[in-house]
Amino acid sequence: MSIPILFFHATNPEYLGHTLKQAKNTNPSSDIILLGDDSNNTYDFVQHHKFMDYYDTASGLEKIFFNLSTNNPQFEYICFARWFIIRDFCRKHNIDKFFYCDSDVLLYCDITEEYEKFKDYRYTLTHNISAGIAFVNNIEVLDDFCKLTMDIYSKRDSFNLTKCEQHFQNLQKHGRAGGVCDMTVWHIYRNIGNPGDVGETSAILNNSAFDHNINGDDGYETENGVKKVYWQGNEPYCKNIRLNRLIKFNCLHFQGGNGKLLIPLYAKASGGAQ
């Protein structure tokens, strides 16, 4: 059975069509599901659902959310809210396992094949913090994450709230941008229970890995501030400096505004440049 691939996005930027088309091109047997809005209900090869139809539980978080970040409060809130929306959508549609993909990620692999590497984990993260490229193999993972989030922002979990506040205060003290985001809480959640239940998608397995962020070197060769890609057909490879060999990348994550400008160039489903 093919693993469904879920995207979440409001509005319809030009790059979204590239990432959705790339996912479908490399995963023709998987359902490509977009939790979006009216503006992006334009792709006939995806299953489109309005995320606001699954917003009831997330609205409870909205009432108590407060921003501990230099980033836009609404942006940080929706990054949390999406997990409530995705959880409730999956519950309604009886989806217990899926692959979640940020909308600025291009896939170059068959996710159902890659799932075999991670099927014994409850879920996966990249760099131990990010669920933007993640296998969720048990929907109870999202139940746990949503409860943890609510407990922190309702101040019932004062221990982990203090962790979040101290993280933000430390960044402020040293003049650094950012703060508490959903990755902060994913990192806290990862360390609850058995860390061995969590897979790491940026790990090199069978000579392939998932990209955490194309703007970070992560131990790979870079060029012009991004990972240098060597194309073999339509598949990207990057040179791992420690191993001194090319590693196949199952995806590239174009985080940030400048990164998103590169998506059309790397989107092989729509004829991106070699």
Short mmCIF file of C-alpha atoms in Angstrom, two decimals:
data_model
loop_
_atom_site.label_atom_id
_atom_site.label_comp_id
_atom_site.label_asym_id
_atom_site.label_seq_id
_atom_site.Cartn_x
_atom_site.Cartn_y
_atom_site.Cartn_z
CA MET A 1 0.00 0.00 0.00
CA SER A 2 1.41 3.38 -1.01
CA ILE A 3 2.10 5.98 1.67
CA PRO A 4 0.04 9.19 1.29
CA ILE A 5 1.97 12.47 1.12
CA LEU A 6 0.47 15.47 2.93
CA PHE A 7 1.13 19.14 2.28
CA PHE A 8 -0.24 22.11 4.21
CA HIS A 9 -0.29 25.59 2.69
CA ALA A 10 -2.37 28.77 2.64
CA THR A 11 -2.27 30.96 -0.51
CA ASN A 12 -0.91 29.87 -3.88
CA PRO A 13 2.67 31.01 -4.52
CA GLU A 14 4.23 30.11 -7.85
CA TYR A 15 6.59 27.56 -6.31
CA LEU A 16 3.76 25.49 -4.80
CA GLY A 17 2.81 24.04 -8.18
CA HIS A 18 6.39 22.88 -8.69
CA THR A 19 6.61 21.06 -5.35
CA LEU A 20 3.22 19.39 -5.75
CA LYS A 21 3.96 18.32 -9.33
CA GLN A 22 7.39 17.00 -8.30
CA ALA A 23 5.83 14.92 -5.50
CA LYS A 24 3.29 13.42 -7.89
CA ASN A 25 5.87 12.76 -10.58
CA THR A 26 8.12 10.80 -8.21
CA ASN A 27 5.23 9.14 -6.36
CA PRO A 28 2.59 8.29 -8.97
CA SER A 29 0.97 5.64 -6.75
CA SER A 30 0.66 7.81 -3.65
CA ASP A 31 -2.21 10.11 -2.81
CA ILE A 32 -0.93 13.69 -2.82
CA ILE A 33 -3.06 15.57 -0.30
CA LEU A 34 -3.07 19.35 0.04
CA LEU A 35 -4.68 20.94 3.08
CA GLY A 36 -5.12 24.39 1.63
CA ASP A 37 -7.59 27.17 0.89
CA ASP A 38 -9.72 28.36 -2.04
CA SER A 39 -6.76 30.06 -3.71
CA ASN A 40 -4.77 26.83 -4.21
CA ASN A 41 -7.64 24.54 -5.18
CA THR A 42 -6.29 24.51 -8.72
CA TYR A 43 -4.29 21.29 -9.07
CA ASP A 44 -6.25 18.41 -10.57
CA PHE A 45 -3.62 15.81 -9.61
CA VAL A 46 -3.92 16.39 -5.84
CA GLN A 47 -6.66 15.73 -3.31
CA HIS A 48 -7.53 19.20 -2.06
CA HIS A 49 -9.19 19.84 1.29
CA LYS A 50 -9.85 23.17 2.98
CA PHE A 51 -7.84 23.24 6.17
CA MET A 52 -10.42 25.48 7.85
CA ASP A 53 -12.84 22.53 7.76
CA TYR A 54 -10.56 20.91 10.36
CA TYR A 55 -9.82 23.98 12.45
CA ASP A 56 -12.00 23.43 15.53
CA THR A 57 -9.32 21.95 17.78
CA ALA A 58 -6.68 24.40 16.57
CA SER A 59 -8.95 27.28 17.56
CA GLY A 60 -8.42 26.27 21.19
CA LEU A 61 -4.68 26.87 20.76
CA GLU A 62 -5.32 30.21 19.08
CA LYS A 63 -7.06 31.50 22.22
CA ILE A 64 -4.04 30.87 24.44
CA PHE A 65 -1.08 31.23 22.06
CA PHE A 66 1.59 33.83 22.82
CA ASN A 67 4.70 34.53 20.80
CA LEU A 68 8.19 33.82 22.15
CA SER A 69 10.01 34.68 18.94
CA THR A 70 11.24 37.60 16.87
CA ASN A 71 9.33 36.05 13.96
CA ASN A 72 5.80 37.06 12.97
CA PRO A 73 3.33 35.77 15.63
CA GLN A 74 0.79 34.58 13.05
CA PHE A 75 3.47 32.64 11.21
CA GLU A 76 4.62 30.90 14.38
CA TYR A 77 1.04 30.18 15.42
CA ILE A 78 0.06 28.56 12.10
CA CYS A 79 3.18 26.37 12.24
CA PHE A 80 1.78 24.91 15.45
CA ALA A 81 -1.86 24.92 14.32
CA ARG A 82 -1.12 22.83 11.22
CA TRP A 83 -0.36 19.79 13.39
CA PHE A 84 -3.77 20.05 15.07
CA ILE A 85 -5.40 20.40 11.65
CA ILE A 86 -3.43 17.50 10.14
CA ARG A 87 -4.20 15.31 13.15
CA ASP A 88 -7.94 15.99 12.93
CA PHE A 89 -7.95 15.51 9.15
CA CYS A 90 -6.19 12.15 9.46
CA ARG A 91 -8.54 11.04 12.22
CA LYS A 92 -11.57 11.83 10.10
CA HIS A 93 -10.19 10.07 7.03
CA ASN A 94 -8.74 7.05 8.88
CA ILE A 95 -5.14 7.82 7.93
CA ASP A 96 -2.81 6.34 10.53
CA LYS A 97 0.50 6.72 8.70
CA PHE A 98 1.67 9.28 6.16
CA PHE A 99 4.60 11.37 5.00
CA TYR A 100 4.39 15.09 5.73
CA CYS A 101 6.22 17.42 3.38
CA ASP A 102 6.71 21.18 3.76
CA SER A 103 5.53 23.08 0.72
CA ASP A 104 9.07 24.28 -0.10
CA VAL A 105 10.46 20.73 -0.43
CA LEU A 106 11.10 18.98 -3.74
CA LEU A 107 10.94 15.19 -3.58
CA TYR A 108 13.20 13.01 -5.75
CA CYS A 109 12.32 9.60 -4.32
CA ASP A 110 9.51 7.10 -3.93
CA ILE A 111 8.30 7.73 -0.40
CA THR A 112 6.76 4.27 -0.08
CA GLU A 113 10.15 2.71 -0.81
CA GLU A 114 11.89 5.04 1.66
CA TYR A 115 9.28 4.21 4.29
CA GLU A 116 10.78 0.72 4.56
CA LYS A 117 13.86 2.26 6.22
CA PHE A 118 11.75 3.99 8.86
CA LYS A 119 8.75 1.72 9.38
CA ASP A 120 9.88 0.54 12.82
CA TYR A 121 9.99 4.08 14.22
CA ARG A 122 6.96 5.93 15.59
CA TYR A 123 7.93 9.00 13.56
CA THR A 124 10.96 10.78 12.11
CA LEU A 125 12.56 14.21 12.36
CA THR A 126 15.45 15.95 10.61
CA HIS A 127 18.29 17.26 12.78
CA ASN A 128 16.30 15.97 15.77
CA ILE A 129 14.04 19.02 15.63
CA SER A 130 12.11 19.43 12.40
CA ALA A 131 8.98 17.56 11.32
CA GLY A 132 8.85 19.45 8.02
CA ILE A 133 10.05 16.28 6.26
CA ALA A 134 8.62 13.49 8.37
CA PHE A 135 7.17 10.02 8.41
CA VAL A 136 4.35 9.76 10.94
CA ASN A 137 3.77 6.05 11.47
CA ASN A 138 1.21 6.33 14.25
CA ILE A 139 -1.37 9.10 14.53
CA GLU A 140 -1.03 8.98 18.32
CA VAL A 141 2.25 10.85 17.80
CA LEU A 142 0.21 13.91 16.82
CA ASP A 143 -2.14 13.38 19.76
CA ASP A 144 0.90 13.53 22.04
CA PHE A 145 2.43 16.55 20.29
CA CYS A 146 -0.81 18.52 20.34
CA LYS A 147 -1.36 17.77 24.02
CA LEU A 148 2.20 18.82 24.84
CA THR A 149 1.72 22.07 22.91
CA MET A 150 -1.56 22.84 24.69
CA ASP A 151 -0.03 22.04 28.08
CA ILE A 152 2.86 24.43 27.43
CA TYR A 153 0.78 27.35 26.15
CA SER A 154 -1.92 26.89 28.79
CA LYS A 155 0.95 26.99 31.35
CA ARG A 156 -0.11 23.64 32.81
CA ASP A 157 3.33 22.29 31.92
CA SER A 158 5.43 24.90 33.67
CA PHE A 159 8.63 22.83 33.38
CA ASN A 160 8.62 22.76 29.57
CA LEU A 161 7.24 26.29 29.37
CA THR A 162 10.33 27.43 31.29
CA LYS A 163 12.52 25.57 28.77
CA CYS A 164 10.85 27.51 25.97
CA GLU A 165 11.15 30.85 27.76
CA GLN A 166 14.82 30.27 28.53
CA HIS A 167 15.50 29.34 24.91
CA PHE A 168 14.02 32.64 23.74
CA GLN A 169 15.76 34.65 26.46
CA ASN A 170 19.13 33.13 25.53
CA LEU A 171 18.68 34.12 21.88
CA GLN A 172 17.69 37.64 22.95
CA LYS A 173 20.67 37.92 25.28
CA HIS A 174 23.08 37.17 22.44
CA GLY A 175 21.31 39.29 19.83
CA ARG A 176 20.09 36.40 17.75
CA ALA A 177 16.82 36.23 15.83
CA GLY A 178 14.22 33.49 16.19
CA GLY A 179 12.82 31.83 19.25
CA VAL A 180 10.20 29.25 20.10
CA CYS A 181 8.56 27.48 17.16
CA ASP A 182 7.00 24.09 16.56
CA MET A 183 10.51 22.68 16.13
CA THR A 184 11.25 23.67 19.72
CA VAL A 185 8.35 21.56 20.95
CA TRP A 186 9.19 18.68 18.60
CA HIS A 187 12.66 18.64 20.16
CA ILE A 188 11.15 18.55 23.65
CA TYR A 189 8.76 15.79 22.60
CA ARG A 190 11.61 13.76 21.08
CA ASN A 191 13.25 13.58 24.49
CA ILE A 192 10.11 12.32 26.21
CA GLY A 193 10.05 8.54 26.25
CA ASN A 194 12.49 6.49 24.19
CA PRO A 195 14.57 8.54 21.71
CA GLY A 196 15.13 5.25 19.87
CA ASP A 197 11.51 5.45 18.69
CA VAL A 198 12.42 8.45 16.52
CA GLY A 199 14.06 8.07 13.11
CA GLU A 200 16.46 10.63 11.65
CA THR A 201 15.81 11.36 7.98
CA SER A 202 19.03 13.34 7.46
CA ALA A 203 21.01 10.19 8.33
CA ILE A 204 22.74 8.45 5.42
CA LEU A 205 20.99 5.11 4.89
CA ASN A 206 21.77 2.97 1.84
CA ASN A 207 23.76 5.93 0.49
CA SER A 208 20.82 8.35 0.50
CA ALA A 209 19.52 11.03 2.85
CA PHE A 210 16.82 13.70 3.16
CA ASP A 211 17.96 17.33 3.09
CA HIS A 212 17.31 19.38 6.22
CA ASN A 213 17.97 22.77 4.59
CA ILE A 214 19.69 23.51 1.30
CA ASN A 215 21.13 26.70 2.84
CA GLY A 216 23.09 24.74 5.46
CA ASP A 217 26.17 22.73 4.62
CA ASP A 218 25.39 19.88 7.09
CA GLY A 219 28.81 18.45 6.27
CA TYR A 220 28.36 18.63 2.48
CA GLU A 221 30.12 20.63 -0.20
CA THR A 222 28.54 24.03 -0.89
CA GLU A 223 28.56 26.52 -3.73
CA ASN A 224 27.21 30.09 -3.63
CA GLY A 225 25.85 29.55 -0.13
CA VAL A 226 23.84 26.40 -0.84
CA LYS A 227 24.63 22.71 -1.10
CA LYS A 228 26.33 21.93 -4.39
CA VAL A 229 24.24 19.46 -6.36
CA TYR A 230 25.60 16.93 -8.84
CA TRP A 231 22.79 15.67 -11.05
CA GLN A 232 22.67 12.07 -12.20
CA GLY A 233 19.68 12.04 -14.48
CA ASN A 234 16.90 13.66 -12.49
CA GLU A 235 18.37 12.68 -9.11
CA PRO A 236 20.43 15.11 -7.00
CA TYR A 237 23.64 14.03 -5.28
CA CYS A 238 25.73 16.05 -2.83
CA LYS A 239 29.31 15.38 -1.80
CA ASN A 240 29.73 14.46 1.85
CA ILE A 241 33.05 15.96 2.93
CA ARG A 242 33.77 13.50 5.74
CA LEU A 243 33.03 10.44 3.60
CA ASN A 244 34.45 12.00 0.42
CA ARG A 245 31.70 10.55 -1.75
CA LEU A 246 28.43 11.52 -3.37
CA ILE A 247 25.21 10.87 -1.44
CA LYS A 248 21.84 10.71 -3.17
CA PHE A 249 19.42 13.27 -1.78
CA ASN A 250 15.82 12.11 -1.53
CA CYS A 251 14.66 15.70 -1.30
CA LEU A 252 15.92 19.26 -1.23
CA HIS A 253 14.45 21.71 1.26
CA PHE A 254 14.42 25.31 0.00
CA GLN A 255 13.91 27.06 3.32
CA GLY A 256 13.72 30.85 3.40
CA GLY A 257 12.74 33.43 0.81
CA ASN A 258 15.93 33.14 -1.23
CA GLY A 259 15.72 29.36 -1.16
CA LYS A 260 12.23 29.38 -2.63
CA LEU A 261 13.49 31.33 -5.63
CA LEU A 262 15.56 28.27 -6.56
CA ILE A 263 12.64 25.83 -6.65
CA PRO A 264 11.77 26.25 -10.38
CA LEU A 265 15.42 25.59 -11.27
CA TYR A 266 15.53 22.31 -9.35
CA ALA A 267 12.02 21.06 -10.17
CA LYS A 268 12.71 18.19 -12.53
CA ALA A 269 9.01 17.44 -13.08
CA SER A 270 8.70 20.79 -14.82
CA GLY A 271 11.99 20.79 -16.68
CA GLY A 272 14.36 22.49 -14.25
CA ALA A 273 17.90 23.11 -15.43
CA GLN A 274 20.56 20.45 -14.99
#
